[in-house]
XYZ file of C-alpha atoms in Angstrom:
324
model
C -8.037 -9.716 12.017
C -9.346 -13.221 11.402
C -11.590 -14.766 14.062
C -10.131 -17.541 16.239
C -12.394 -20.216 14.785
C -11.281 -19.716 11.161
C -9.090 -22.823 11.303
C -12.194 -24.880 12.040
C -14.361 -23.149 9.435
C -15.488 -24.514 6.091
C -13.427 -23.278 3.202
C -12.601 -24.067 -0.369
C -10.261 -22.685 -3.014
C -12.122 -21.679 -6.167
C -10.064 -21.540 -9.359
C -11.668 -20.113 -12.502
C -9.698 -19.914 -15.746
C -10.603 -18.937 -19.280
C -9.190 -17.658 -22.540
C -9.358 -13.964 -23.410
C -9.909 -13.078 -27.040
C -8.085 -9.827 -27.754
C -8.854 -8.370 -31.205
C -5.800 -6.094 -31.075
C -2.642 -7.956 -32.042
C 0.980 -6.829 -32.357
C 1.887 -7.943 -35.873
C 5.562 -7.055 -35.359
C 6.153 -9.948 -32.961
C 8.519 -12.550 -34.377
C 7.412 -15.311 -31.988
C 4.185 -16.338 -30.277
C 3.645 -15.452 -26.619
C 1.139 -16.447 -23.973
C 0.114 -13.843 -21.381
C -1.413 -15.170 -18.166
C -3.037 -12.752 -15.733
C -3.836 -14.096 -12.282
C -5.886 -12.615 -9.480
C -5.274 -14.045 -5.997
C -7.925 -13.434 -3.372
C -8.651 -14.469 0.216
C -12.197 -13.714 1.307
C -14.652 -14.405 4.106
C -18.305 -15.259 3.546
C -21.322 -15.779 5.769
C -22.901 -19.211 6.059
C -26.228 -17.403 5.611
C -25.733 -17.220 1.861
C -22.959 -19.685 1.028
C -22.877 -22.897 -0.960
C -20.011 -25.353 -0.565
C -19.189 -28.686 -2.130
C -18.760 -31.707 0.143
C -17.167 -34.581 -1.760
C -18.907 -34.277 -5.126
C -22.206 -33.020 -3.725
C -23.327 -29.476 -3.167
C -24.255 -28.427 0.321
C -26.293 -25.252 0.647
C -26.267 -23.298 3.868
C -28.969 -20.732 4.495
C -29.645 -18.863 7.719
C -31.268 -15.506 8.288
C -28.805 -12.611 8.590
C -29.554 -10.193 11.432
C -28.677 -7.095 9.387
C -27.591 -6.070 5.923
C -24.018 -7.252 5.470
C -21.483 -7.018 2.617
C -21.519 -9.983 0.232
C -17.962 -10.837 1.222
C -14.992 -9.454 3.143
C -11.753 -9.410 1.179
C -8.654 -9.865 3.350
C -6.082 -10.212 0.552
C -6.051 -9.354 -3.138
C -3.140 -9.260 -5.580
C -2.742 -9.476 -9.340
C 0.132 -10.748 -11.470
C 0.763 -10.879 -15.213
C 3.191 -13.360 -16.756
C 4.517 -13.586 -20.300
C 5.850 -16.830 -21.740
C 7.022 -17.947 -25.185
C 4.465 -20.460 -26.398
C 7.096 -23.123 -26.924
C 7.706 -23.166 -23.162
C 4.317 -24.912 -22.916
C 4.402 -27.062 -26.013
C 7.834 -28.484 -25.144
C 8.526 -31.009 -22.384
C 8.984 -28.118 -19.942
C 5.299 -27.171 -19.765
C 4.764 -28.601 -16.273
C 7.842 -26.797 -14.935
C 6.626 -23.530 -16.461
C 3.227 -23.788 -14.751
C 4.746 -24.874 -11.427
C 7.190 -21.954 -11.470
C 4.441 -19.486 -12.392
C 2.150 -20.566 -9.545
C 5.080 -20.354 -7.136
C 5.799 -16.791 -8.304
C 2.200 -15.805 -7.543
C 3.115 -15.900 -3.810
C -0.274 -17.330 -2.870
C -0.766 -16.779 0.893
C -2.710 -20.016 1.440
C -2.409 -23.703 0.628
C -3.987 -25.028 -2.548
C -6.320 -27.511 -0.886
C -10.061 -28.249 -1.144
C -9.897 -27.022 -4.729
C -12.880 -26.377 -6.990
C -12.217 -25.790 -10.678
C -14.148 -24.454 -13.618
C -12.960 -23.497 -17.060
C -15.316 -20.555 -17.436
C -17.602 -18.534 -15.198
C -20.625 -20.161 -16.831
C -19.513 -23.742 -16.216
C -20.231 -25.792 -13.064
C -17.584 -26.347 -10.414
C -15.758 -29.663 -10.235
C -13.723 -30.909 -7.282
C -10.005 -31.516 -7.813
C -8.039 -34.012 -5.788
C -4.927 -31.939 -5.157
C -2.576 -29.160 -6.262
C -0.964 -31.282 -8.979
C -4.329 -31.844 -10.638
C -4.874 -28.083 -10.651
C -1.506 -27.478 -12.323
C -2.380 -30.034 -14.995
C -5.727 -28.297 -15.615
C -3.984 -24.956 -16.122
C -1.435 -26.533 -18.463
C -4.170 -28.243 -20.497
C -6.022 -24.934 -20.828
C -2.836 -23.148 -21.931
C -2.138 -25.780 -24.582
C -5.753 -25.659 -25.777
C -5.614 -21.854 -26.071
C -2.341 -21.922 -27.984
C -3.609 -24.575 -30.381
C -6.833 -22.699 -31.061
C -5.259 -19.294 -31.566
C -2.411 -20.608 -33.715
C -4.998 -21.859 -36.184
C -6.141 -18.246 -36.437
C -2.535 -17.138 -37.081
C -2.343 -15.128 -33.860
C 0.899 -14.220 -32.095
C -0.536 -13.253 -28.705
C -2.629 -15.522 -26.498
C -4.155 -14.518 -23.170
C -5.515 -16.437 -20.200
C -7.118 -15.185 -17.003
C -6.942 -17.191 -13.772
C -8.837 -16.267 -10.614
C -7.759 -18.130 -7.468
C -9.909 -17.364 -4.443
C -9.900 -19.000 -1.044
C -13.416 -18.627 0.358
C -13.720 -19.107 4.100
C -17.246 -19.698 5.377
C -17.978 -18.265 8.824
C -21.019 -18.610 11.082
C -23.270 -15.625 10.572
C -22.558 -14.181 14.023
C -18.783 -14.274 13.507
C -19.126 -12.870 10.014
C -21.183 -9.952 11.322
C -18.588 -9.286 14.042
C -15.815 -9.224 11.430
C -17.841 -6.979 9.116
C -18.599 -4.556 11.956
C -14.928 -4.477 12.959
C -13.918 -3.732 9.365
C -16.541 -1.016 9.174
C -15.175 0.589 12.361
C -11.624 0.462 10.972
C -12.687 2.066 7.695
C -14.605 4.764 9.557
C -11.573 5.508 11.736
C -9.405 5.846 8.614
C -12.016 8.099 7.020
C -12.141 10.343 10.089
C -8.348 10.608 10.284
C -8.114 11.417 6.584
C -10.731 14.145 6.952
C -9.516 15.791 10.147
C -5.779 15.390 10.660
C -4.471 17.058 7.447
C -6.844 20.000 7.870
C -5.849 20.707 11.480
C -2.134 20.272 10.820
C -2.382 22.493 7.759
C -4.085 25.180 9.844
C -1.299 25.096 12.447
C 1.417 25.451 9.824
C -0.381 28.240 7.957
C -1.183 30.160 11.147
C 2.312 29.637 12.521
C 1.134 28.549 15.948
C 0.397 25.362 17.851
C -3.220 24.992 18.957
C -3.923 24.491 22.639
C -5.584 21.249 23.721
C -8.950 22.978 24.066
C -8.648 24.681 20.662
C -7.589 21.405 19.083
C -10.599 19.508 20.444
C -12.976 22.277 19.376
C -11.591 22.433 15.831
C -11.662 18.651 15.445
C -15.232 18.524 16.705
C -16.293 21.217 14.228
C -14.581 19.490 11.284
C -16.175 16.118 12.061
C -19.579 17.718 12.509
C -19.276 19.245 9.036
C -18.422 15.752 7.721
C -21.467 14.276 9.505
C -19.182 12.138 11.649
C -20.103 11.729 15.313
C -17.431 10.428 17.705
C -17.278 9.897 21.455
C -15.222 12.250 23.617
C -12.596 9.553 24.267
C -12.208 8.981 20.529
C -11.935 12.729 19.956
C -9.186 12.937 22.589
C -7.344 10.058 20.919
C -7.625 11.822 17.567
C -6.218 15.003 19.122
C -3.232 13.002 20.394
C -2.637 11.658 16.888
C -2.766 15.191 15.463
C -0.160 16.413 17.970
C 2.129 13.429 17.355
C 1.850 13.781 13.584
C 2.522 17.524 13.756
C 5.681 16.981 15.823
C 6.921 14.257 13.454
C 6.447 16.553 10.461
C 8.269 19.377 12.228
C 11.158 17.090 13.144
C 11.386 15.681 9.626
C 11.303 19.201 8.185
C 14.139 20.352 10.433
C 16.202 17.288 9.551
C 15.648 17.836 5.831
C 16.485 21.513 6.171
C 19.692 20.790 8.088
C 20.775 18.324 5.416
C 20.229 20.751 2.543
C 21.869 23.761 4.153
C 24.856 21.765 5.380
C 25.825 21.176 1.759
C 25.757 24.934 1.158
C 28.058 25.776 4.088
C 31.841 25.955 3.623
C 34.226 25.595 6.567
C 37.262 27.880 6.305
C 40.186 28.942 8.470
C 40.244 32.602 9.442
C 43.030 34.685 7.892
C 44.228 38.110 8.903
C 42.189 39.807 6.188
C 39.097 37.913 7.354
C 39.498 39.231 10.893
C 39.673 42.777 9.570
C 36.625 42.453 7.322
C 34.520 40.294 9.610
C 35.525 41.555 13.024
C 32.743 39.899 15.027
C 30.251 37.103 14.468
C 26.994 38.954 13.890
C 25.011 36.237 15.704
C 26.805 36.161 19.085
C 28.589 39.539 18.667
C 31.867 37.934 19.811
C 35.184 38.469 18.056
C 36.539 35.980 15.538
C 39.986 34.627 16.390
C 42.802 34.372 13.885
C 43.381 30.850 12.486
C 40.137 29.542 14.003
C 37.568 27.836 11.792
C 34.317 29.520 10.789
C 31.400 28.746 8.493
C 31.144 30.694 5.254
C 27.829 30.819 3.437
C 27.450 31.095 -0.371
C 26.902 34.829 0.066
C 30.438 35.028 1.630
C 29.175 36.014 5.087
C 31.020 34.143 7.863
C 29.943 33.115 11.373
C 31.116 30.963 14.241
C 30.416 27.319 13.369
C 28.285 26.700 16.457
C 26.398 29.958 16.028
C 25.378 29.425 12.412
C 24.762 25.722 13.056
C 22.133 26.527 15.669
C 20.690 29.311 13.502
C 20.225 27.007 10.519
C 18.158 24.514 12.521
C 15.350 27.065 12.548
C 15.960 29.196 9.446
C 17.362 28.624 5.967
C 18.236 32.316 5.449
C 21.547 34.079 5.970
C 21.236 36.202 9.170
C 22.695 39.230 7.373
C 21.559 39.326 3.758
C 18.616 36.841 3.973
C 19.965 34.696 1.125
C 18.031 31.427 0.960
C 20.223 28.337 1.368
C 17.731 25.613 0.415
């Protein structure tokens, strides 16, 4: 979760774009196409190591970090690839094509405070607004198409990296990094412990007691070199129990759905009464002209009796035919 002071923090949107020379070309193409791959990123950085641009001047910020921290914290990252006929740029519709493409990127932040460079090796320049950025992308697309067409190529590729970099005070950045680290550790612990304990309960056919559950979890985490407090271990045990019950419930629901399709409801005839006599589940007689459930194996039972049976077993009570 972002800290409360993010709105007041320094930030800028870095946009890098460059042509990609691909030696492998599809010679069967009848028309020229431009492929644009975009990477959208939202990241947090510490003011201990960051450099921002104020106006047209660089402003370097250096403080001493209190501990080793990650270079950045990525909060959002997506990638999109677009394919356009080249004439959609060279015609009068080029601006509309770029505007539509950027809209389809679903960028989760405003394109403000923009810095632009047309290659990773070039210096950043400050752009006035979003429209200037769109014009830069269009100019690059036209330049790429012109250059590659001279080489008789049918495929042209551009890469655009749009990253909003939010600069946080070192103390806030460390707090965010530590929180992320705790979240990742919690996910790692759950991934290591929960499936193993649940798998054991299913394979053994019994539900572990609370004491057994805590002991097994503690042993698993010790083997993984993970140390947790007793309260965290208890919380993990609760998650195991809840997950186990959800899986059981889902399994019963799935089973009921599959076996229901295999059951046929029929009205009892005189010959059925003679051959069936009693429902083998409740040992009660079957009445003439009542409705019973007939399984694929032809064995018949009271509807309520077999319905309850099939919530716990997918086998015929008499011949053990599997219904799933």
